[in-house]
């Protein structure tokens, strides 16, 4: 129905803006690179953080899939990365996108007017949509705020998802001692709320 499609438009636009914000740090890195920026150890550490976050999230999903395939879909996964993190997929993504923003921020700090050369002029003119913003000030006033909004948006989404999963797990496993013991020993990552579970608590 046409009305249904129009009703989804705000959600689609919001998602598009979120993804634009997540890509924005990469644009800042690109802008700095074509201006001959020299990235230091802080930038490399941010890239490492991105890879670590991605690895934690991917391994968490893989480990959970393997365990549930063996023990059943209702099994509580407490081994591997889950021995420390209750939701390594969400926590890993939080690290990934936070490090992504830091990388963009450090790249933005190196921006200076582009050194005109045949190579950089051809490169900038050949990339549609990038050549319009040439001055560092214009770049910082667009892509840097977008980067910050992207980080805030994705962290909010992940915190909301973490809180929802915490609630569902408590409702499903809250009376089991295995869950309570695992809950006390693990970190949920950043969440909007994290209910406390004690042996005396009830569902």
XYZ file of C-alpha atoms in Angstrom:
203
model
C 0.000 0.000 0.000
C 1.196 3.518 -0.840
C 0.328 4.737 2.634
C 2.392 1.981 4.180
C 5.414 2.944 2.116
C 5.072 6.574 3.117
C 4.801 5.563 6.759
C 8.129 3.761 6.444
C 9.839 6.791 4.915
C 10.984 8.339 8.249
C 12.544 5.018 9.260
C 14.289 4.680 5.895
C 15.625 8.234 6.067
C 16.839 7.693 9.633
C 18.664 4.510 8.634
C 20.217 6.269 5.654
C 21.496 9.090 7.873
C 22.850 6.570 10.369
C 24.777 4.717 7.679
C 26.052 8.019 6.280
C 27.335 8.878 9.739
C 29.070 5.513 10.043
C 30.803 6.030 6.692
C 31.773 9.632 7.502
C 35.006 8.762 9.401
C 36.200 6.883 6.329
C 35.546 9.982 4.244
C 37.653 12.022 6.665
C 40.477 9.495 6.331
C 40.210 9.701 2.551
C 40.222 13.502 2.614
C 43.316 13.518 4.803
C 45.063 10.883 2.689
C 44.765 12.779 -0.585
C 46.227 15.796 1.204
C 49.330 13.829 2.101
C 48.530 13.281 5.785
C 50.968 11.259 7.859
C 49.016 9.116 10.306
C 50.642 8.387 13.633
C 50.507 5.587 16.170
C 47.191 6.808 17.581
C 45.541 6.302 14.215
C 47.024 2.822 13.902
C 45.751 1.961 17.386
C 42.271 3.098 16.333
C 42.447 0.799 13.310
C 43.575 -2.028 15.576
C 40.601 -1.313 17.830
C 38.289 -1.620 14.840
C 39.717 -5.010 13.917
C 39.569 -6.216 17.530
C 35.946 -5.090 17.835
C 35.039 -6.808 14.578
C 36.837 -9.975 15.685
C 35.085 -10.071 19.070
C 31.670 -9.596 17.453
C 32.272 -12.168 14.722
C 33.754 -14.768 17.067
C 30.920 -14.247 19.539
C 28.298 -14.932 16.884
C 30.203 -17.950 15.574
C 30.752 -19.429 19.030
C 27.090 -19.014 19.980
C 25.944 -20.641 16.733
C 28.202 -23.654 17.295
C 27.114 -24.134 20.922
C 23.406 -23.812 20.165
C 23.736 -26.193 17.215
C 25.178 -28.807 19.598
C 23.180 -28.165 22.772
C 19.934 -26.784 21.411
C 18.565 -23.331 20.741
C 17.577 -22.807 24.394
C 21.073 -23.482 25.769
C 22.774 -20.747 27.810
C 26.103 -19.923 26.201
C 28.663 -19.192 28.931
C 31.981 -20.301 27.415
C 34.470 -18.721 25.040
C 34.042 -14.938 24.815
C 30.824 -15.280 26.820
C 32.892 -16.138 29.894
C 33.763 -12.434 30.112
C 31.182 -10.651 27.959
C 27.471 -11.439 28.103
C 26.906 -10.014 24.642
C 30.249 -10.035 22.762
C 28.570 -9.338 19.432
C 27.097 -6.057 20.685
C 30.141 -5.137 22.775
C 32.436 -5.859 19.829
C 30.393 -3.598 17.597
C 30.490 -0.849 20.206
C 34.279 -1.050 20.162
C 34.375 -1.230 16.368
C 32.301 1.905 15.781
C 33.928 3.846 18.625
C 37.383 3.147 17.181
C 36.047 4.025 13.733
C 35.048 7.467 15.029
C 38.415 7.971 16.730
C 40.200 7.132 13.469
C 38.132 9.742 11.650
C 38.742 12.287 14.397
C 42.507 11.783 14.223
C 42.389 12.036 10.439
C 40.423 15.283 10.706
C 43.138 16.722 12.950
C 45.664 16.360 10.104
C 43.618 18.194 7.472
C 45.321 21.028 5.658
C 44.794 22.629 2.250
C 45.426 20.181 -0.561
C 48.745 20.438 -2.371
C 47.794 20.910 -5.973
C 49.378 18.361 -8.259
C 48.353 16.557 -11.398
C 47.714 13.386 -9.433
C 45.578 14.854 -6.628
C 43.660 17.141 -8.994
C 42.761 14.223 -11.247
C 41.829 12.046 -8.262
C 39.587 14.633 -6.639
C 37.856 15.551 -9.869
C 37.256 11.916 -10.739
C 35.393 11.088 -7.555
C 31.839 12.366 -7.825
C 30.590 14.064 -4.669
C 34.015 14.407 -3.069
C 35.537 17.240 -5.071
C 32.880 19.785 -3.968
C 34.269 20.103 -0.418
C 37.854 21.231 -0.860
C 38.607 23.387 2.172
C 39.449 21.775 5.510
C 36.901 24.010 7.232
C 34.082 22.851 4.961
C 35.077 19.233 5.467
C 35.184 19.588 9.259
C 31.803 21.314 9.335
C 30.147 18.467 7.439
C 31.824 15.096 7.864
C 32.982 15.550 11.452
C 29.475 16.284 12.843
C 28.106 13.443 10.717
C 30.738 11.143 12.242
C 29.709 12.144 15.768
C 26.010 11.653 14.985
C 26.764 8.276 13.437
C 28.617 7.142 16.554
C 25.905 8.372 18.908
C 23.227 6.754 16.763
C 24.819 3.318 16.503
C 25.823 3.267 20.185
C 22.238 4.096 21.138
C 20.926 1.308 18.877
C 23.390 -1.206 20.351
C 22.681 -0.117 23.933
C 18.964 -0.505 23.272
C 19.514 -3.947 21.748
C 21.685 -4.978 24.702
C 19.030 -3.884 27.183
C 16.354 -5.796 25.274
C 18.428 -8.983 25.220
C 19.227 -8.607 28.916
C 15.501 -8.446 29.655
C 14.647 -11.464 27.496
C 17.419 -13.567 29.021
C 16.372 -12.657 32.546
C 12.783 -13.625 31.796
C 13.860 -16.912 30.223
C 16.721 -18.029 32.457
C 16.383 -15.861 35.576
C 15.415 -18.743 37.872
C 18.394 -20.894 36.845
C 21.458 -20.757 39.077
C 23.755 -21.216 36.072
C 22.429 -17.997 34.600
C 22.664 -16.097 37.889
C 26.265 -17.185 38.425
C 27.216 -16.314 34.860
C 25.443 -12.952 35.154
C 27.524 -11.943 38.197
C 30.831 -12.781 36.495
C 30.292 -11.105 33.131
C 30.020 -7.593 31.727
C 27.043 -6.736 29.501
C 28.758 -3.919 27.668
C 27.138 -0.504 27.384
C 23.386 -0.805 27.836
C 20.475 1.534 28.519
C 19.779 -0.489 31.623
C 21.196 -3.640 33.130
C 18.934 -5.309 35.722
C 20.658 -6.866 38.686
C 20.045 -10.528 39.354
C 20.659 -12.069 42.752
C 19.809 -15.514 44.096
C 16.999 -13.910 46.077
C 15.490 -12.016 43.152
C 12.369 -13.278 41.449
C 10.986 -12.876 37.969
